[in-house]
mmCIF file of C-alpha atoms in Angstrom:
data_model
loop_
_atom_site.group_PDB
_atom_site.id
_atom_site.type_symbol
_atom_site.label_atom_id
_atom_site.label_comp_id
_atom_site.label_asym_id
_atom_site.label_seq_id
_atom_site.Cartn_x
_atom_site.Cartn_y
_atom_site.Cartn_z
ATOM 1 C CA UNK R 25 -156.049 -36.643 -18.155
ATOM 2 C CA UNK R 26 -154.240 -39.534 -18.739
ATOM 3 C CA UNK R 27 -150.643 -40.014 -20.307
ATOM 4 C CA UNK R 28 -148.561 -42.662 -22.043
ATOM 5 C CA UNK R 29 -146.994 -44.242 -19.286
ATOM 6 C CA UNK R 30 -143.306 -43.414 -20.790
ATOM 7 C CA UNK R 31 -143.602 -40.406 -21.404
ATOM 8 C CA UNK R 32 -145.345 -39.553 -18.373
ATOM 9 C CA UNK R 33 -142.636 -40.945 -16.187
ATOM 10 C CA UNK R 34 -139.505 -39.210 -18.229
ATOM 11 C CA UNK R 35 -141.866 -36.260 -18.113
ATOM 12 C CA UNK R 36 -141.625 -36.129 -14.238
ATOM 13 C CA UNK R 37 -137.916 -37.629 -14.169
ATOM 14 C CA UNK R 38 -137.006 -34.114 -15.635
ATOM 15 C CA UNK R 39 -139.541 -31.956 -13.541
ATOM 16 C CA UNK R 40 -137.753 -33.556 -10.006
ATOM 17 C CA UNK R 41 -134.055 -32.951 -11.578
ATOM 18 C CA UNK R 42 -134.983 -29.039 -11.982
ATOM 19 C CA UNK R 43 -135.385 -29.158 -8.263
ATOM 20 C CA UNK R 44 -139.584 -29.685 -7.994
ATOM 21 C CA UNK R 45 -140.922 -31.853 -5.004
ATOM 22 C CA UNK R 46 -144.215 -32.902 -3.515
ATOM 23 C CA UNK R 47 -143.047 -32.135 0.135
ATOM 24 C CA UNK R 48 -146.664 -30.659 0.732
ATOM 25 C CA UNK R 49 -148.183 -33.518 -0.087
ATOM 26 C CA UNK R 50 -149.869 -35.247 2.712
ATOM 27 C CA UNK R 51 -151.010 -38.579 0.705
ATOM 28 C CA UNK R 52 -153.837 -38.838 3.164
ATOM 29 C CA UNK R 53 -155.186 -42.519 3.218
ATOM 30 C CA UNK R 54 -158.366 -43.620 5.932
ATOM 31 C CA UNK R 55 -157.340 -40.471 7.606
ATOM 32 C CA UNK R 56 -153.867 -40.731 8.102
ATOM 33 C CA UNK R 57 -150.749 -39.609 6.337
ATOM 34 C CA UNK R 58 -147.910 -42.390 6.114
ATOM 35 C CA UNK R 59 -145.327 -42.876 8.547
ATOM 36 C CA UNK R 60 -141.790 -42.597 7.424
ATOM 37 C CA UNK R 61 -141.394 -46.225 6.930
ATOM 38 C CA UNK R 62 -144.684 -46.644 4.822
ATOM 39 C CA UNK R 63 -143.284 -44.267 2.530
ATOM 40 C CA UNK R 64 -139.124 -43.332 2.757
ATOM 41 C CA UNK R 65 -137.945 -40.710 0.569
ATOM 42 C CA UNK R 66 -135.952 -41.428 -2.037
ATOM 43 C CA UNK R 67 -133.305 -37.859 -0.882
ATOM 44 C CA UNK R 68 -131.857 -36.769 1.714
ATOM 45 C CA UNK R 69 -132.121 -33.345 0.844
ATOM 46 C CA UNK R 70 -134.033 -30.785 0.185
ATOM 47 C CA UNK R 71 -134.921 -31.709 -3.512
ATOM 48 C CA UNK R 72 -133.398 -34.078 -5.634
ATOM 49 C CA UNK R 73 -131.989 -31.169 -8.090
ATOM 50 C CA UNK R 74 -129.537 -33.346 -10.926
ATOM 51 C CA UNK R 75 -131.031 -36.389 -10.273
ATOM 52 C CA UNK R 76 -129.672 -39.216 -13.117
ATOM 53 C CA UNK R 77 -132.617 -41.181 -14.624
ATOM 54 C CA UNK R 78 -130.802 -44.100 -13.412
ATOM 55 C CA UNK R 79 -130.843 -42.907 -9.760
ATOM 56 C CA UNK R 80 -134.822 -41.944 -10.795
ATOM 57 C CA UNK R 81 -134.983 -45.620 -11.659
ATOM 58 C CA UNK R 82 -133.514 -47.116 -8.700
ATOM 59 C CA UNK R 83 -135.049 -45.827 -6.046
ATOM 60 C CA UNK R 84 -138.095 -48.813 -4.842
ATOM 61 C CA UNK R 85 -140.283 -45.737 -3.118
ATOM 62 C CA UNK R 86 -140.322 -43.541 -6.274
ATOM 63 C CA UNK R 87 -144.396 -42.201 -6.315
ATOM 64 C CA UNK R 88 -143.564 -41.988 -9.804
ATOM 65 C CA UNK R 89 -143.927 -45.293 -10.399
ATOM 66 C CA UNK R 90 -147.231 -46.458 -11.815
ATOM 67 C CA UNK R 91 -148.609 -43.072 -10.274
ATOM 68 C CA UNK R 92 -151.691 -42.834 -12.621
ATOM 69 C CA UNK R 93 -153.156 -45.987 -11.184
ATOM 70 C CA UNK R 94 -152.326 -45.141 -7.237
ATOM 71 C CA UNK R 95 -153.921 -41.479 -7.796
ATOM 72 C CA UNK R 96 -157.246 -43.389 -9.358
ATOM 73 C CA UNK R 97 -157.515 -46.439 -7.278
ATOM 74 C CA UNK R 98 -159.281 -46.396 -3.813
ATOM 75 C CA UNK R 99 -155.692 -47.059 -1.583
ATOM 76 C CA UNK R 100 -157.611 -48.029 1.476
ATOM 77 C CA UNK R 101 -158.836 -51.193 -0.556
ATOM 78 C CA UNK R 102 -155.034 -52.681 0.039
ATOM 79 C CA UNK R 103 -154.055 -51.145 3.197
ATOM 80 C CA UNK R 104 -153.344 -47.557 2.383
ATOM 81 C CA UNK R 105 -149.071 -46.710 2.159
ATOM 82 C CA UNK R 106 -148.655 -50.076 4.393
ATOM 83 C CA UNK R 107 -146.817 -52.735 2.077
ATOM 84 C CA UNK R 108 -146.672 -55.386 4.571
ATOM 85 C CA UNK R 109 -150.972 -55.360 4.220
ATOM 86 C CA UNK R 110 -151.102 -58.078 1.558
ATOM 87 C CA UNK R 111 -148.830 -59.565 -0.821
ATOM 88 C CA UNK R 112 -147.764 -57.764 -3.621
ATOM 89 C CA UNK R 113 -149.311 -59.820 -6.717
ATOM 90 C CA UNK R 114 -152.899 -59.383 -4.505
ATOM 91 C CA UNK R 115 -152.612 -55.995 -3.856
ATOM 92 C CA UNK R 116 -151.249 -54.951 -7.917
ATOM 93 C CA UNK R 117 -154.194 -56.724 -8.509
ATOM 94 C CA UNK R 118 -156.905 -54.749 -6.585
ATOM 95 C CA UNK R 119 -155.248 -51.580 -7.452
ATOM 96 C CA UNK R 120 -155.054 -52.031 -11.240
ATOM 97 C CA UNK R 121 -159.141 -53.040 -10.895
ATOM 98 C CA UNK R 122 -160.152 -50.151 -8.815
ATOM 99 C CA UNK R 123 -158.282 -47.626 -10.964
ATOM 100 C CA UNK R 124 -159.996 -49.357 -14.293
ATOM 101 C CA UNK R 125 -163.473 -48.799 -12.570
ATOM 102 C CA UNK R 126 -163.038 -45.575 -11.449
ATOM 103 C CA UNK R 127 -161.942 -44.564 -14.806
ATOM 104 C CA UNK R 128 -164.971 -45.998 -16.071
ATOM 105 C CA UNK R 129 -167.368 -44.469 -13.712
ATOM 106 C CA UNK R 130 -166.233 -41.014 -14.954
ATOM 107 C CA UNK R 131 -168.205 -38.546 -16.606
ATOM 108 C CA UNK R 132 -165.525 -37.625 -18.750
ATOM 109 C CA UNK R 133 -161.546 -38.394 -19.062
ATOM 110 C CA UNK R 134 -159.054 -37.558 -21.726
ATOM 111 C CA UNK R 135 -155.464 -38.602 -23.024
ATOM 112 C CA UNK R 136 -152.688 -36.264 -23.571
ATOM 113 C CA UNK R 137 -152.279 -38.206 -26.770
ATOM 114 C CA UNK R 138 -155.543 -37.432 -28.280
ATOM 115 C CA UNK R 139 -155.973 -33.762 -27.887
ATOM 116 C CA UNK R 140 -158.875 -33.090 -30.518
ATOM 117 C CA UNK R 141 -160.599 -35.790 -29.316
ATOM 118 C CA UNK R 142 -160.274 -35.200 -26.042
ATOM 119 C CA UNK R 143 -161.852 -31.649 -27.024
ATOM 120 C CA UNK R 144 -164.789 -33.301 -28.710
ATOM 121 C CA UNK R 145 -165.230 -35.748 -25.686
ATOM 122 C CA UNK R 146 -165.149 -32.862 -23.064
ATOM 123 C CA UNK R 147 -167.202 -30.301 -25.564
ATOM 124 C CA UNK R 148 -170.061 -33.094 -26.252
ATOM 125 C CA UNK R 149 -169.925 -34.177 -22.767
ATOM 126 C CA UNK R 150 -170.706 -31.350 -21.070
ATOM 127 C CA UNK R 151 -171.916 -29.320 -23.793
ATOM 128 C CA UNK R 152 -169.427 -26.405 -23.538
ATOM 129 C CA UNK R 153 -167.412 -25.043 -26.352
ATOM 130 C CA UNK R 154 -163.770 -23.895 -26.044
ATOM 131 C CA UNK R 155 -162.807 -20.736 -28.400
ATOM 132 C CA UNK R 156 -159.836 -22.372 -29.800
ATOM 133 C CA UNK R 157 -159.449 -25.587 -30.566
ATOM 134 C CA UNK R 158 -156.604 -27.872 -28.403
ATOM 135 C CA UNK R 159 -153.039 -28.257 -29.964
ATOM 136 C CA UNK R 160 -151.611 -31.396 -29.802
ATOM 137 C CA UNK R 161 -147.434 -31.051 -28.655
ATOM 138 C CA UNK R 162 -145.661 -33.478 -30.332
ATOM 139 C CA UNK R 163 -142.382 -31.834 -29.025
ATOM 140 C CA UNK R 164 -142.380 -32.106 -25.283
ATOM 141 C CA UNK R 165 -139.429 -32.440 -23.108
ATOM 142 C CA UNK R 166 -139.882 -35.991 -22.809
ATOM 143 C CA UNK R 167 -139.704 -36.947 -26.519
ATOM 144 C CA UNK R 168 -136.615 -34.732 -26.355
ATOM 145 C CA UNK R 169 -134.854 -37.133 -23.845
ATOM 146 C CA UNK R 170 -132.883 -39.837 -26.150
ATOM 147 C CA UNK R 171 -133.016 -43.123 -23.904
ATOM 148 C CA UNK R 172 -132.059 -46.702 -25.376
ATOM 149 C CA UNK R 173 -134.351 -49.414 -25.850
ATOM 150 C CA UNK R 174 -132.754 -50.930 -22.249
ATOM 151 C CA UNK R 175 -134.071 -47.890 -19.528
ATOM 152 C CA UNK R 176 -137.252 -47.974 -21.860
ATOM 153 C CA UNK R 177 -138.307 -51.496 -21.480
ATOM 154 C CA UNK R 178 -137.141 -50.528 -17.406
ATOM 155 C CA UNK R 179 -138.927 -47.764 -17.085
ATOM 156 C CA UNK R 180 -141.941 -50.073 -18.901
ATOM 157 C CA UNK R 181 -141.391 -53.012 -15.911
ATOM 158 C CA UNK R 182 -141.219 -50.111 -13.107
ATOM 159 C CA UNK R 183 -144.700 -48.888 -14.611
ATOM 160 C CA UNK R 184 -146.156 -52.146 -15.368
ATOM 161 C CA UNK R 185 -149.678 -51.005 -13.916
ATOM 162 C CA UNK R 186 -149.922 -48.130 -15.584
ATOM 163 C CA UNK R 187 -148.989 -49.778 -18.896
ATOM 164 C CA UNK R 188 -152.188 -51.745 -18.435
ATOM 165 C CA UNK R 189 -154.226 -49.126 -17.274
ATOM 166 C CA UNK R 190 -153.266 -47.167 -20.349
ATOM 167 C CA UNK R 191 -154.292 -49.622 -23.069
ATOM 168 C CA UNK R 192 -157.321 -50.361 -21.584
ATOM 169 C CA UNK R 193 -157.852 -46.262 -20.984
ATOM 170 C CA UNK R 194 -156.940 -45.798 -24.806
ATOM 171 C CA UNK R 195 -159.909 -48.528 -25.549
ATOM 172 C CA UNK R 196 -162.306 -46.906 -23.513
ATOM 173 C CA UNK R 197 -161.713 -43.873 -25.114
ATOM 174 C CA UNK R 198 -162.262 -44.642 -28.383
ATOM 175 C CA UNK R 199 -165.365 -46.605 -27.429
ATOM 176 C CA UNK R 200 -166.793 -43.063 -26.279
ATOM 177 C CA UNK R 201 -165.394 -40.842 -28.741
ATOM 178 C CA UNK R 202 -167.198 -43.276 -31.443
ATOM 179 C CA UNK R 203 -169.996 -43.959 -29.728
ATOM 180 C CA UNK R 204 -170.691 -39.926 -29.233
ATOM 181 C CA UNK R 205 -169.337 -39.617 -32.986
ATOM 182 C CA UNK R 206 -172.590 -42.363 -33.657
ATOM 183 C CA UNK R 207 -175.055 -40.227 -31.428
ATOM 184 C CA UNK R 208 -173.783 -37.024 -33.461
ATOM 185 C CA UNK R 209 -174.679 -37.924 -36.482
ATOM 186 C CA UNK R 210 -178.139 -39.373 -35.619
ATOM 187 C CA UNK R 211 -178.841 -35.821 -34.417
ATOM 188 C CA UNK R 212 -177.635 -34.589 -37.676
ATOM 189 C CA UNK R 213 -179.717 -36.697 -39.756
ATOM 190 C CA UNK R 214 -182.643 -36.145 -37.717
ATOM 191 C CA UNK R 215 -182.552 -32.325 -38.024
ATOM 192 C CA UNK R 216 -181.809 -32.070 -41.173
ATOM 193 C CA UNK R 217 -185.139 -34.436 -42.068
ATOM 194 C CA UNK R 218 -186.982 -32.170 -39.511
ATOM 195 C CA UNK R 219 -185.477 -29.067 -41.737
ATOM 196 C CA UNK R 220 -186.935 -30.652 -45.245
ATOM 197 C CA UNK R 221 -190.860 -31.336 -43.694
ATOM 198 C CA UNK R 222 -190.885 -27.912 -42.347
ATOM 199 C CA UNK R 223 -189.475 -26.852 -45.938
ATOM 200 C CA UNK R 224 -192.343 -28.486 -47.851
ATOM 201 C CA UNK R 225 -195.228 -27.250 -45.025
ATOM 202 C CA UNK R 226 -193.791 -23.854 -45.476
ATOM 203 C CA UNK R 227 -194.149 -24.231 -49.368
ATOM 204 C CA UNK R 228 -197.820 -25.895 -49.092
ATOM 205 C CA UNK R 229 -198.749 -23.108 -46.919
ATOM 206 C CA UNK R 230 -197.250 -20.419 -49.340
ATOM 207 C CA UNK R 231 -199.105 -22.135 -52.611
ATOM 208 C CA UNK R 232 -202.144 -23.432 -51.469
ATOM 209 C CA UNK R 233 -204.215 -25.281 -54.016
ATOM 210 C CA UNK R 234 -207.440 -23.520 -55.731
ATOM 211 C CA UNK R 235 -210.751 -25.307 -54.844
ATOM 212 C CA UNK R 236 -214.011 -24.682 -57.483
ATOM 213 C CA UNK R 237 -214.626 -22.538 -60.382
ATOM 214 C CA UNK R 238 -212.954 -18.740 -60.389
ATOM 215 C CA UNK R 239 -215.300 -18.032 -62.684
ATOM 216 C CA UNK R 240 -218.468 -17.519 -60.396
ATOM 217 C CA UNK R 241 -216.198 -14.852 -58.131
ATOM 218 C CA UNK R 242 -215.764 -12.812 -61.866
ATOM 219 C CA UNK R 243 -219.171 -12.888 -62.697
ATOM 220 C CA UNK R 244 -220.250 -11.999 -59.306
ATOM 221 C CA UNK R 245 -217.917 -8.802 -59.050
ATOM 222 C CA UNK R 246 -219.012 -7.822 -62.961
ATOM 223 C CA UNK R 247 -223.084 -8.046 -61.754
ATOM 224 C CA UNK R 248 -222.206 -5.715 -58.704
ATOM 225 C CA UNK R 249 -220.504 -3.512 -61.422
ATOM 226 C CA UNK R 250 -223.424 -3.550 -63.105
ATOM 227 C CA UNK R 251 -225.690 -2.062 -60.148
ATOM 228 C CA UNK R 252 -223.957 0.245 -59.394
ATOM 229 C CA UNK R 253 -223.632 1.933 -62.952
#
């Protein structure tokens, strides 16, 4: 599931400042877990419980930044955790490209945007069926955080990857969901033309048409009549 990149990122803002962290998380890359100086946290204590979305902001190590393209692109492509691997344009680059393919190599994938669609998608897909249909949340506590157009169009530039990998997820989406849509109704039409010439076989079955004279059958069962009185 995929996210608008804003939303995601004010989304997780407020998880961390109600004290949640991802100290279990070994971010295992080729093997290896990064050293201290690959990654640096961005506390010094146990959580980061109250944090200001400015302090969110400022921190260079944040995993929250552009975090739906490192958790889809193969990290051992630029060097794992290890920023001093390539330069930065090169390695924004390869990540941005390997997240985009592995997105598109997917079965299935959905946007928090697009609940009913991502329904359809998953339903058609894999040809399950949920027993309630999805509810899209408009009200989240994201869209209740007021922020001006300024820490917006920074918190846009921190997640410029993920901006990217967004519209082109939000394309690729809608290139399956009509495509399947297409496909759908082809079926449709199909069955119900299959449902009309087993409709008029049943009916030329039920009526069949009368071949020569009836009146020979008559005559014949009035002669037997006659016999036998």
């Amino acid at each position: 599931m995929l996210r608008d990149p804003v939303s995601r990122y004010l989304s997780e803002w407020k998880h961390v400042q109600r004290g949640a962290t991802w100290k279990t998380s070994l971010h295992m890359c080729d093997g290896r877990s990064p050293t201290p100086d690959e990654l640096p946290t961005c506390y010094p204590g146990d959580d980061w419980s109250g944090v200001s979305l400015r302090e969110f902001m400022d921190c260079t190590y944040n995993l929250a930044n552009n975090r739906q393209v490192r958790m889809l692109a193969d990290l051992s492509l630029v060097g794992c955790y290890n920023l001093t691997f390539m330069n930065e344009s090169e390695r924004n680059a390869i990540l941005l490209q390997s997240a985009k393919n592995n997105l598109k190599n997917m079965a299935f994938f959905g946007l928090t945007e697009f609940q009913r669609k991502t329904q359809f998608l998953f339903e058609r897909t894999f040809n399950l069926k949920f027993i309630s249909p999805f509810t899209q949340f408009n009200i989240t506590r994201a869209s209740n955080v007021d922020i001006n157009d300024g820490a917006r169009q920074r918190i846009e530039e921190l997640n410029f990857l993920d901006m990217q990998l967004y519209e082109y997820a939000k394309d690729l989406f809608q290139q399956r969901y009509h495509h399947t849509k297409q496909l759908e109704h082809q079926r449709d039409r199909q069955k119900r033309r299959e449902e009309r010439r087993l409709q008029r076989e049943s009916r030329s079955h039920r009526w069949p048409k009368e071949d020569g004279n009836t009146e020979g059958a008559v005559t014949e069962d009035y002669n037997s009549q006659v016999v036998r009185w």
